[in-house]
Coordinates of C-alpha atoms in Angstrom, one line a residue:
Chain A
X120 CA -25.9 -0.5 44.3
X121 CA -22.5 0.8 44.4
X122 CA -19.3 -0.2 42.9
X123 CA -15.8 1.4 44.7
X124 CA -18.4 3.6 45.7
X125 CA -19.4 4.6 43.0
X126 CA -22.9 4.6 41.9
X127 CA -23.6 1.9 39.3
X128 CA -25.9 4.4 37.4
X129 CA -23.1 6.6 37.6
X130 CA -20.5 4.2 36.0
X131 CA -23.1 2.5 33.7
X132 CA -23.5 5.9 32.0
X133 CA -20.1 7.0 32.1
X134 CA -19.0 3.9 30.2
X135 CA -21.5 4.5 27.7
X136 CA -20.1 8.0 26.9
X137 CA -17.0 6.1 27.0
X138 CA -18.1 3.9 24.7
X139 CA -19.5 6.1 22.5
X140 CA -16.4 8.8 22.4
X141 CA -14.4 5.2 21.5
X142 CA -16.4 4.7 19.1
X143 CA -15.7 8.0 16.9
X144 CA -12.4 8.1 17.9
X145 CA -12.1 4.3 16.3
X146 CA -13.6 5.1 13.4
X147 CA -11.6 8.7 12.9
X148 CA -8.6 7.2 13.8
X149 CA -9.0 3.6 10.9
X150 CA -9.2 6.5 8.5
X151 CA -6.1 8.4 9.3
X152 CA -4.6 4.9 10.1
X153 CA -5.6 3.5 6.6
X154 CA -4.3 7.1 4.9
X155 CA -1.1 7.9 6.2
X156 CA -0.2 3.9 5.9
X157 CA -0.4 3.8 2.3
X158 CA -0.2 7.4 1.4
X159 CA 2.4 8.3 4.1
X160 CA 0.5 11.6 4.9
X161 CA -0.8 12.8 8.0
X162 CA -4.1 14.0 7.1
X163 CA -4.6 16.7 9.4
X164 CA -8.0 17.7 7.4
X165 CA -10.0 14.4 8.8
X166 CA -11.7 16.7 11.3
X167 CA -13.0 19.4 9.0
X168 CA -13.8 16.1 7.0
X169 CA -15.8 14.9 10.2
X170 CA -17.2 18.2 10.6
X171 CA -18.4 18.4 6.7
X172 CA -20.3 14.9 7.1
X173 CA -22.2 16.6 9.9
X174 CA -23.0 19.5 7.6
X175 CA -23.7 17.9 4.7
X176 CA -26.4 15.5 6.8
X177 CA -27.8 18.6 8.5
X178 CA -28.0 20.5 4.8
X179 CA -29.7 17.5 3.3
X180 CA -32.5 17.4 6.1
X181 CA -32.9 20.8 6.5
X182 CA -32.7 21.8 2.6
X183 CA -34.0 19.4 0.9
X184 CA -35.5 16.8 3.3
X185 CA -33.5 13.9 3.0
X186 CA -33.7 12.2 6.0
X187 CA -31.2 10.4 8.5
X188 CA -30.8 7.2 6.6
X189 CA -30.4 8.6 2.8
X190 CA -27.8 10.6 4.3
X191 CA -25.9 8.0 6.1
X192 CA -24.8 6.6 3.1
X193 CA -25.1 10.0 0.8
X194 CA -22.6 12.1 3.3
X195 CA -19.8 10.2 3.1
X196 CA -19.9 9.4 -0.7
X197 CA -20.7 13.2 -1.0
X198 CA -17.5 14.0 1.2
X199 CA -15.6 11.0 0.0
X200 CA -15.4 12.4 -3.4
X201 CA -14.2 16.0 -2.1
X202 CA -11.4 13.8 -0.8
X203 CA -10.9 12.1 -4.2
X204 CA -10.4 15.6 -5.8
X205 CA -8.2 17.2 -3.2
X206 CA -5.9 14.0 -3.2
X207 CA -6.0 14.3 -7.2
X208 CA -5.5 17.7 -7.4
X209 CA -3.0 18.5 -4.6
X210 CA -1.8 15.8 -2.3
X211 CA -0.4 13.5 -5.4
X212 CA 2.4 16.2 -5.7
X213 CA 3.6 15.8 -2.4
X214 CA 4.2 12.2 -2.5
X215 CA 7.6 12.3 -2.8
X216 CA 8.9 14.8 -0.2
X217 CA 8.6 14.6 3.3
X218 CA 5.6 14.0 6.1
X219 CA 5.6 17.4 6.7
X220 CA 4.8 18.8 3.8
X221 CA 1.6 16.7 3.8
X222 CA 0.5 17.5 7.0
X223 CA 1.1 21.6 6.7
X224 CA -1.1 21.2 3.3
X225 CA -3.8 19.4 5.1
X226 CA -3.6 21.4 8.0
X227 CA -4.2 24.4 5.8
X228 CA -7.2 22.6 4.0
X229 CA -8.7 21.9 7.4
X230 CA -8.1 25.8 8.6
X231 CA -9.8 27.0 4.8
X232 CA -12.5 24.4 4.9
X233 CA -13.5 25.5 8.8
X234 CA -13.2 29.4 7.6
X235 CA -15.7 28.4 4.9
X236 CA -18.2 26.9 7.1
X237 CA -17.8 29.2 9.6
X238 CA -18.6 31.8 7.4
X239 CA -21.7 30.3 6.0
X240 CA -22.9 29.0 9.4
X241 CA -21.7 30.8 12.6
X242 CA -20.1 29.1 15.1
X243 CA -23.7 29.0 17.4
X244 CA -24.1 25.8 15.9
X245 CA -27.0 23.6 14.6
X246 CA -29.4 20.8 15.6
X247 CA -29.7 17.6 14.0
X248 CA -32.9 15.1 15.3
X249 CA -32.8 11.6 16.2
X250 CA -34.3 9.7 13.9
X251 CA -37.4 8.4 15.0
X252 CA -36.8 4.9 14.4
X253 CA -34.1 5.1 17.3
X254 CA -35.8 7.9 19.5
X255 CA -36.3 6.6 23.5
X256 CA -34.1 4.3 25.1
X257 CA -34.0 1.1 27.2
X258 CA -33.8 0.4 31.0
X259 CA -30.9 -2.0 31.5
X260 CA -31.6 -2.3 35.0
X261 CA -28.7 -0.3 36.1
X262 CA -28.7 2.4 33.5
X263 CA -30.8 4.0 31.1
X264 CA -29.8 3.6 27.4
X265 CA -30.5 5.9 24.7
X266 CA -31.3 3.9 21.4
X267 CA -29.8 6.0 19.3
X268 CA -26.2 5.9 21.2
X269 CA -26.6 2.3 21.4
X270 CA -26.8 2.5 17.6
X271 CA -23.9 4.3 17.1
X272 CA -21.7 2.3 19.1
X273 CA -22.7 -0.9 16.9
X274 CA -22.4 1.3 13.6
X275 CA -19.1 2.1 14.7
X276 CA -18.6 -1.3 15.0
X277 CA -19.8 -2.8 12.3
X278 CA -18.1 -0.1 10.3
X279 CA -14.5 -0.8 12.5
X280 CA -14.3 -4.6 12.1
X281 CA -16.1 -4.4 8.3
X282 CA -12.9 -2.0 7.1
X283 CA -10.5 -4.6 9.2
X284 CA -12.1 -7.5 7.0
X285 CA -12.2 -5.7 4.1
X286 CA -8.2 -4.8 4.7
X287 CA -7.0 -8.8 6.1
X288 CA -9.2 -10.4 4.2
X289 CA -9.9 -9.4 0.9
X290 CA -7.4 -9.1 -2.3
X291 CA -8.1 -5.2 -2.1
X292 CA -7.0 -5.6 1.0
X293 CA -4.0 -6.9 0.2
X294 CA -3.2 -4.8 -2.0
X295 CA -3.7 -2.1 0.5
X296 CA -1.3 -4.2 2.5
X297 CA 1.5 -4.6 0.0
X298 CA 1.4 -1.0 -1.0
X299 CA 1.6 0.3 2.4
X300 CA 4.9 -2.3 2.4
X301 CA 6.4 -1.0 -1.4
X302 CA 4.0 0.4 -3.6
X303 CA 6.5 1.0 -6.2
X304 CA 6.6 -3.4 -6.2
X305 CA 2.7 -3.5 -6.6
X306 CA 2.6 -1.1 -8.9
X307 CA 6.0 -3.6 -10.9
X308 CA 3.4 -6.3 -10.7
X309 CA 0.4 -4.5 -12.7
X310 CA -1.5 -2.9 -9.7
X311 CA -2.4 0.1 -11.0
X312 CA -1.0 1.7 -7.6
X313 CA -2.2 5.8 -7.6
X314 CA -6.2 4.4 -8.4
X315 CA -5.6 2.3 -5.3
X316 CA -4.4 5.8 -3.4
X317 CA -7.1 7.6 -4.8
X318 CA -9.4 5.3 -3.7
X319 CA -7.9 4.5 0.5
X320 CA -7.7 8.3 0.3
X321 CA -11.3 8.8 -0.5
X322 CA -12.3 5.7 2.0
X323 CA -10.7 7.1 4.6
X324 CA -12.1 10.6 4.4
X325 CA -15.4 8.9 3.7
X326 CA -14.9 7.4 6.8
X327 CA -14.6 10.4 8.8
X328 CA -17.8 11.7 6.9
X329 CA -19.6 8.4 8.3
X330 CA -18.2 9.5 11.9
X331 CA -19.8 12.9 11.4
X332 CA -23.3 11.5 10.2
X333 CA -23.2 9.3 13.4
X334 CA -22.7 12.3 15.6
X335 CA -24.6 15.0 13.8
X336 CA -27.7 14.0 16.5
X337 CA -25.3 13.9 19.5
X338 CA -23.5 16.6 19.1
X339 CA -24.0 20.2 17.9
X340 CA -23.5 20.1 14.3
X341 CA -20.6 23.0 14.4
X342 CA -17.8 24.1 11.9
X343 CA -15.7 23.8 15.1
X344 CA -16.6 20.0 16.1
X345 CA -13.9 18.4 14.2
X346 CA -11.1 20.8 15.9
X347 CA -12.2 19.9 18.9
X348 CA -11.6 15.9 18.2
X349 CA -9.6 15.5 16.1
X350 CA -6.0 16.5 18.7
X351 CA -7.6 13.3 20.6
X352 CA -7.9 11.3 17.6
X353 CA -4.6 12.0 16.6
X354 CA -3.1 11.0 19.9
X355 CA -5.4 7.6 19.4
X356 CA -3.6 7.0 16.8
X357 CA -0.2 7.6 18.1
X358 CA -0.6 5.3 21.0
X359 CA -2.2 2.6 18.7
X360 CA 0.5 2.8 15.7
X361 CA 1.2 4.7 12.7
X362 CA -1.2 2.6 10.0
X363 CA -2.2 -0.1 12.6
X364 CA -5.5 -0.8 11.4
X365 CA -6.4 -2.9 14.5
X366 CA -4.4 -1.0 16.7
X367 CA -6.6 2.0 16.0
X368 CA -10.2 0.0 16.4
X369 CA -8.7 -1.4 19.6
X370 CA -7.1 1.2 20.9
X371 CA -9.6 3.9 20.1
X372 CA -12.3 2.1 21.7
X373 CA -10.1 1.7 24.7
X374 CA -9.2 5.4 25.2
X375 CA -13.2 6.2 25.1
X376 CA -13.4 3.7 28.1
X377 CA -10.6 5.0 29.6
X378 CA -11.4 8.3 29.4
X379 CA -15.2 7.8 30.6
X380 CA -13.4 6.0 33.8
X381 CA -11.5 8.4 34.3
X382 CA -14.5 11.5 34.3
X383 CA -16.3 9.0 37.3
X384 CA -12.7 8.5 39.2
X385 CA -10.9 11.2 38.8
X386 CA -12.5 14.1 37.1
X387 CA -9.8 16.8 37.1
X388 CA -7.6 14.7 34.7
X389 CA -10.2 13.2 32.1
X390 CA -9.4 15.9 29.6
X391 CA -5.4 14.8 30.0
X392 CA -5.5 11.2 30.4
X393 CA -5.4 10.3 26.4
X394 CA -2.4 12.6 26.3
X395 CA -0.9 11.2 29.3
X396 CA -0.9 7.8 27.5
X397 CA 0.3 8.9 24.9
X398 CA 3.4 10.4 26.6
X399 CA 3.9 7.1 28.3
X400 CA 3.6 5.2 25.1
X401 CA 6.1 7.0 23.3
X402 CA 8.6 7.0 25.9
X403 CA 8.0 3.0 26.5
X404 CA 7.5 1.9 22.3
X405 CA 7.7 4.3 20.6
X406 CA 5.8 2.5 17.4
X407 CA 2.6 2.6 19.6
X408 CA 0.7 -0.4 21.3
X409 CA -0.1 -2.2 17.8
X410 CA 2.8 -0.8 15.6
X411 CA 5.8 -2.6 14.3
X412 CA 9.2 -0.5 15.5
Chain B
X236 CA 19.4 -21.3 -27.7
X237 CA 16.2 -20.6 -30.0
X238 CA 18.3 -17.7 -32.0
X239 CA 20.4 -19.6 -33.4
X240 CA 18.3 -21.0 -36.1
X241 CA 15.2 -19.6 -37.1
X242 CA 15.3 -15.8 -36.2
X243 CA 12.6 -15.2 -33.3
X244 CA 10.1 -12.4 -33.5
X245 CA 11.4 -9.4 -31.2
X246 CA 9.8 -9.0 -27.9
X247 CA 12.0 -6.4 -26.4
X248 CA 14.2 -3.2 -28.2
X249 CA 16.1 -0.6 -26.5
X250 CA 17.4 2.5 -28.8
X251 CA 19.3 5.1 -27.1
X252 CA 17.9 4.4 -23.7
X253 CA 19.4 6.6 -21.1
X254 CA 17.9 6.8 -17.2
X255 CA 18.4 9.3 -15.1
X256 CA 17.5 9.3 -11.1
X257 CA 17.4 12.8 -10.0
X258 CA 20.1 14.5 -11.6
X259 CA 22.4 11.6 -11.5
X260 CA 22.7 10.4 -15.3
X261 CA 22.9 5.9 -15.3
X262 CA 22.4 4.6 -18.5
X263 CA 23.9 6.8 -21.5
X264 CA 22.5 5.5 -24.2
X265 CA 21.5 1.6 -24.5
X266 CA 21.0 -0.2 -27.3
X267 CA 20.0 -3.6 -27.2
X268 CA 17.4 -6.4 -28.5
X269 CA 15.7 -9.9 -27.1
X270 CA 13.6 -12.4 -29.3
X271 CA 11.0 -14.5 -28.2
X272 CA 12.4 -17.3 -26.3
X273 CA 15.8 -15.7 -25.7
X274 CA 18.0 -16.0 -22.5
X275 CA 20.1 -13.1 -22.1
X276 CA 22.5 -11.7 -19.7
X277 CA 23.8 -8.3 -18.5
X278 CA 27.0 -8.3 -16.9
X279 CA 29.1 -5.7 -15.5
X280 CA 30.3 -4.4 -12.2
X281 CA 28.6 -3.2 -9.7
X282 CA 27.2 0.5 -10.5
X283 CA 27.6 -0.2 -14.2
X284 CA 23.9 0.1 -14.6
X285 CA 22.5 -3.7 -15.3
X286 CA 19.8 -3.0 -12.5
X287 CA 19.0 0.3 -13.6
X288 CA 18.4 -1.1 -16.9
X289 CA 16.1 -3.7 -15.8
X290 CA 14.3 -1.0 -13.3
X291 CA 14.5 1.6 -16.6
X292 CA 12.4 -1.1 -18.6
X293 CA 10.0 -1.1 -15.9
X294 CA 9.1 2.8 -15.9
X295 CA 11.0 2.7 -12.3
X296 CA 13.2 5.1 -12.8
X297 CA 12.9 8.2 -12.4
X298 CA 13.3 9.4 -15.8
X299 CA 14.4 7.9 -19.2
X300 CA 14.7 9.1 -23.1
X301 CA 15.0 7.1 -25.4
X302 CA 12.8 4.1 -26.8
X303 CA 11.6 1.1 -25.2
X304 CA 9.4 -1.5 -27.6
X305 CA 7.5 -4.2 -26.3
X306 CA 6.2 -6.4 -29.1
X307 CA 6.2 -4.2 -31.2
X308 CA 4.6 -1.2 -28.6
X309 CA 6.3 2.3 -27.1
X310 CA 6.3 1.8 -23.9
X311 CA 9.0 4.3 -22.5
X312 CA 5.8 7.1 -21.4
X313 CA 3.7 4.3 -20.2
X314 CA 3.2 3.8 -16.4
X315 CA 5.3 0.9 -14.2
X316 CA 1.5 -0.8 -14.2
X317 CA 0.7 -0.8 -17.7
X318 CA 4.5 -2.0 -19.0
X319 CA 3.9 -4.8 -16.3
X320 CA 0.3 -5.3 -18.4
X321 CA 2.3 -5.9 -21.4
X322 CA 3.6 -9.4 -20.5
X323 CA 6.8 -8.0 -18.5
X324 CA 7.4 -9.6 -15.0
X325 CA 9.9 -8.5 -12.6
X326 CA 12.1 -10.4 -9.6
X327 CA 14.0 -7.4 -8.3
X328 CA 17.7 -8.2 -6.4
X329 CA 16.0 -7.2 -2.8
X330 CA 12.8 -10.0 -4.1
X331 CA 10.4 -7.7 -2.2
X332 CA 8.5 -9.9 -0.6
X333 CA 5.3 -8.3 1.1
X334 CA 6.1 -8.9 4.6
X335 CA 2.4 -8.6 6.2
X336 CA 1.0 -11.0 3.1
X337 CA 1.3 -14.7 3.5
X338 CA 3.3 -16.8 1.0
X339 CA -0.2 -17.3 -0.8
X340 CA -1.5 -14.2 -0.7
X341 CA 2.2 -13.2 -2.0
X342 CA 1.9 -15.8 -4.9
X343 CA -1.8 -14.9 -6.1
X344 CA -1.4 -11.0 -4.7
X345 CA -0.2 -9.5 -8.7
X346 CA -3.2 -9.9 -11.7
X347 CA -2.9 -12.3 -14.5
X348 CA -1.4 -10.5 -17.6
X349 CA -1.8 -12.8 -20.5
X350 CA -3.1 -16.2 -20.7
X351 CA -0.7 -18.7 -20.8
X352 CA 0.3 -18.3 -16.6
X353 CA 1.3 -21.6 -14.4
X354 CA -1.3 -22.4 -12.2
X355 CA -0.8 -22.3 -8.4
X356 CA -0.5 -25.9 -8.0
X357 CA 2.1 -26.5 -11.2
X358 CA 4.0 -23.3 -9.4
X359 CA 3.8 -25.4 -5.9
X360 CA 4.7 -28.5 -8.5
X361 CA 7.7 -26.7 -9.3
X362 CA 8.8 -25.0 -5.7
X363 CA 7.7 -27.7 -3.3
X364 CA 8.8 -25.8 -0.4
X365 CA 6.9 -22.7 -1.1
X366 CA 3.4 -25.3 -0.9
X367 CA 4.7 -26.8 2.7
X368 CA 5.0 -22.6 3.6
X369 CA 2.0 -21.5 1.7
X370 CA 0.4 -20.2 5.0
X371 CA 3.5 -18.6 6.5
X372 CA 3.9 -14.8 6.5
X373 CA 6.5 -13.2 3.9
X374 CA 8.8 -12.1 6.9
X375 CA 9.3 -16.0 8.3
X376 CA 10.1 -17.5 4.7
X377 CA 14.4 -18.1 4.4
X378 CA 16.1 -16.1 1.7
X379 CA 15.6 -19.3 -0.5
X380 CA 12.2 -19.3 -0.2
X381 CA 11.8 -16.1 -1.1
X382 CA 13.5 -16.1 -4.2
X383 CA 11.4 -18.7 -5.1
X384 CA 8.5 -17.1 -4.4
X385 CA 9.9 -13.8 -6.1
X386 CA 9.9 -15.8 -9.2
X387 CA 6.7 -17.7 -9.0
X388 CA 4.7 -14.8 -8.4
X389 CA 5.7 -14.0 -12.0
X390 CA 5.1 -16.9 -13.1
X391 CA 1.4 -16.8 -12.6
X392 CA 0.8 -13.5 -14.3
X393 CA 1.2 -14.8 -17.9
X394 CA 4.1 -12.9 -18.2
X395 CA 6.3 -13.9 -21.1
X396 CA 8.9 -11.3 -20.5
X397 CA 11.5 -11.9 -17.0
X398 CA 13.1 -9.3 -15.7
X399 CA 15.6 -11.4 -13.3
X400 CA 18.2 -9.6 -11.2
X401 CA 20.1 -11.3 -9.3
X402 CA 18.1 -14.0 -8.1
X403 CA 21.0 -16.4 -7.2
X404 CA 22.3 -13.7 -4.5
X405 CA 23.3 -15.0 -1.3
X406 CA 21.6 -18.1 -1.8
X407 CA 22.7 -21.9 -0.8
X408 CA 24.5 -23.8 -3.6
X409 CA 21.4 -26.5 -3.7
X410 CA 19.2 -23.6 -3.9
X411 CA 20.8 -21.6 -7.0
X412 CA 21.0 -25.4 -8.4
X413 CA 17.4 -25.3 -8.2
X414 CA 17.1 -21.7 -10.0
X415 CA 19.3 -23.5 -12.6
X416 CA 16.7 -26.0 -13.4
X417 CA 14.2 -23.7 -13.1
X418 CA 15.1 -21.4 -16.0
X419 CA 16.3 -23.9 -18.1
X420 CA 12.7 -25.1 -17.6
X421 CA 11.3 -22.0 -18.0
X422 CA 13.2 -21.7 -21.8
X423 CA 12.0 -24.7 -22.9
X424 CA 8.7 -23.2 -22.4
X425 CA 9.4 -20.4 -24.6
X426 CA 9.5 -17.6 -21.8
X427 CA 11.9 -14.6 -23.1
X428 CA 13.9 -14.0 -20.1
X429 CA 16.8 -10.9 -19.2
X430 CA 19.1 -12.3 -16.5
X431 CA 21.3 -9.4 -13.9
X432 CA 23.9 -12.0 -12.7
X433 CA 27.1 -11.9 -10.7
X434 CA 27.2 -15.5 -10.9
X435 CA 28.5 -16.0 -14.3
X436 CA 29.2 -19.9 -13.8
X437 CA 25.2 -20.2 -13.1
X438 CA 24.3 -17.3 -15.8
X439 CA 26.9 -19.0 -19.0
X440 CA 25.3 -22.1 -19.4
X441 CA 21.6 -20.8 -19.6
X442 CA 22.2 -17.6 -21.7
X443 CA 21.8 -17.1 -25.7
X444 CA 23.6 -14.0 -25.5
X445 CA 25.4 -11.4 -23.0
X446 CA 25.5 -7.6 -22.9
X447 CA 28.3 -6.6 -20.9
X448 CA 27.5 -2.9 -19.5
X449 CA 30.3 -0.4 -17.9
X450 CA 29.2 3.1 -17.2
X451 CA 25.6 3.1 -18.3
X452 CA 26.8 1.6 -21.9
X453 CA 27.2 -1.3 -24.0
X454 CA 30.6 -2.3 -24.1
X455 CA 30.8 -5.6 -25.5
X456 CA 27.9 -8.0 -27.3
X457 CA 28.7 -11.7 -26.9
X458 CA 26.8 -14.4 -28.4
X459 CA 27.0 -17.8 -26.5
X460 CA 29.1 -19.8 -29.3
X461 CA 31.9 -16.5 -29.3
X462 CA 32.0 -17.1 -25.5
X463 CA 34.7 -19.6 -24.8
X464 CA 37.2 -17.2 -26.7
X465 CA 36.2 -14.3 -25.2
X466 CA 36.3 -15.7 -21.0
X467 CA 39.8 -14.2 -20.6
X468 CA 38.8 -10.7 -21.9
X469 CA 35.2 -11.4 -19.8
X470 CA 37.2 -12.1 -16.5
X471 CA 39.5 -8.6 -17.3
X472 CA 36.8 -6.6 -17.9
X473 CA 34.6 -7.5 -14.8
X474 CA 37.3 -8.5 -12.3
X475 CA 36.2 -12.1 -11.6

């Protein structure tokens, strides 16, 4: 069966890589999203974040035998506090000056950290297995899918829409909400506003941890793997909207789709289209699909 | 109007406040007390520093010397949270409403303080509009509405301290009628209250006492029975 004459196979699986690349770039992109809207910097480490989730997973197994599920939950709480320390100990001073200077400080963090595994690991990279509870895959009829990516895309997912709850519907949330607004007014009304910075910045880079967990058995577990993302997650979040929160779920999700579409259709450009959005985007609204101008 | 018989406990004391943002020096030296269940005002012209001393008493400044005691505690090293902690709420002259928060989520968003707070409903008892708009976003409410809210959201901490600056700015006459009735309200209650007001005929009637401030200091203390002979000097000095 054929669609624009396309094998449905074809498409089928190409939507699920799609899907799948959406997915991480959702969830990398809800992290930067949720730190740069409260704490106003572009945190330019989230890949080498990503990366260290992998690492710490593949340490944990390899080391000391902690399986697949101890670490879902252990990496990013592991990783999560690495955040809390770097934004205690160095990111706190830059609060008051300009974007930039956060983003050449992370940027810096992310080159160190990546030197740092690098040197410990190689660059030949490392395999993580699929658990076992998620090993095979199902036939849908028109494609074949893997369990274990079918799992990622709903922990993604779940993860994604749990964060957006969390965010619009909770009174941390809102508090999350009003800071990103005037923290210096929640903080006038008894919030105690740098715990609550402390805390997104930590989430956020747990977040990425999550994503690198998730990915460890897909990917090569690599210093270099977050590099490698993390320009395409930045564009996400670009097209999306600075601090979007929904913008970066939705439009993350979409640019995997997009992408896969555009690796069946048109090959040549699927490693461009992201960016060619994201021209487009800026030149049409500036303040992204989901962002307020 | 509680000052004038029984002295009040102090809640509030300034000594030799000064405020600094950046290198710019604002207050040069304040001195100035509030008991319990005092209405006081701060006049001056613009720039004279009456919101800087409001924002100073906050921790919002960038930095002060000086003393600041709150029932009796230092508070002028202690973070903007933790002054707000000690009973002090503040409606700043912008009213800062949280623009992606709904009026609710405005009115409940800060943590109770102190026992004592008005309830949600006796707060929607008191601004009706702000109940009919309870589901409205912060960014579709009128300036009125917003003041309102600015000042309810205080309300509900416990706080026993207002900060209010300039709450009757810009407003509809009906509307700073309302506020009118509202802090007089809010004295019989007890509630110790510092008022920033350009609108002296709203700000005369409800205050115990005024500060009148020009250049970061203390020119002139005028209680509320001194002020009838003092209006023509009051209207020199701040041009109104």
């Amino acid at each position: 069966m054929e669609i624009f004459g396309i094998p449905t196979a074809l498409l089928g699986s190409q939507l699920l890589v799609g899907l799948i690349n959406g997915s991480f770039y959702a969830i990398l992109s809800l992290g930067l999203a949720i730190i740069f809207g409260l704490l106003n910097i572009i945190n330019f480490c989230h890949g080498a974040q990503y990366m260290m989730g992998a690492f710490v997973a593949w340490i944990a197994l390899t080391r000391f035998g902690i399986n697949y599920w101890v670490a879902l939950i252990g990496a990013p709480l592991i990783v999560g506090v690495v955040g809390v320390l770097i934004e205690r100990l160095m990111l706190r001073r830059l609060y008051k000056l300009d974007h930039l200077y956060g983003l050449l400080l992370t940027f810096g963090l992310a080159l160190i950290i990546e030197g740092i595994f690098r040197d410990q690991f190689g660059i030949s990279g490392e395999s993580y297995e699929v658990p076992e509870a998620l090993t095979g895959g199902v036939n849908l009829g028109f494609m074949f899918l893997p369990i274990y990516r079918g799992w990622v895309i709903v922990a993604s997912l779940i993860v994604c829409f749990g964060t957006w709850y969390m965010i619009e519907r909770t009174k941390l949330g809102a508090y999350l909400r009003a800071g990103t607004e005037n923290s210096q007014m929640v903080q006038a009304l008894g919030i105690n506003v740098p715990l609550l910075i402390t805390f997104t910045y930590g989430y956020g880079v747990a977040l990425a941890a999550f994503a690198g967990v998730l990915a460890a058995p897909i990917f090569q577990v690599n210093p270099l793997m977050g590099s490698n993302l993390i320009i395409v997650v930045f564009a996400v979040v670009v097209i999306g909207g600075m601090g979007s929160i929904m913008g970066s779920i939705l439009t993350g999700l979409g640019l995997g789709l997009v992408e896969g579409m555009t690796k069946v259709f048109y090959p040549e450009a699927s490693s461009v289209v992201v960016f060619v959005i994201m021209v487009i985007v800026l030149l049409v609204r500036p303040a992204g699909l989901f962002g307020k101008s | 109007m509680t000052s004038a018989f029984a002295p009040q406990p102090e809640f509030l004391r300034l000594t030799r406040l000064h405020a600094f943002y950046g290198e710019s020096h604002i207050l040069h030296g304040i001195d100035l007390s509030v008991a319990k269940g005092e209405c006081v005002t701060l006049l001056g012209r613009n720039g004279a520093g009456r919101t800087t001393t409001l924002k100073a008493i906050m921790g919002m400044v960038g930095r002060r010397t000086g003393s600041i005691m709150l029932n009796g505690n230092e508070v002028i090293n202690v973070p903007t949270h933790k002054i707000a902690r000690h009973g002090v709420g503040y409606c700043p002259e912008e009213r800062a409403i949280f623009a992606s928060l709904s009026a609710e989520e405005n009115l409940t968003l800060a943590p109770i303080v102190a026992t004592g707070g008005m309830s949600v409903e006796e707060l929607y008892e008191m601004f009706p509009n702000l109940k009919e708009r309870r589901n409205s976003p912060g960014s579709k409410l009128s300036g009125g509405e917003q003041q309102m809210l600015a000042m309810a959201r205080i309300l509900r901490t416990g706080a026993k301290l207002l900060l209010l600056d300039e709450i009757t700015e810009g407003l509809a006459p009906v509307i700073v009628k309302k506020l009118g009735e509202v802090i007089t309200e809010l004295k019989q209650r007890g509630f110790t209250i510092i008022m920033v007001e350009q609108n002296f005929r709203f700000a005369a009637p409800l205050a115990d006492r005024h500060y009148v401030l020009e250049h970061g200091e203390i020119l002139a203390t005028i209680s509320r029975e001194e002020l009838p002979g003092k209006m023509d000097w009051l209207h020199r000095t701040l041009g109104v």
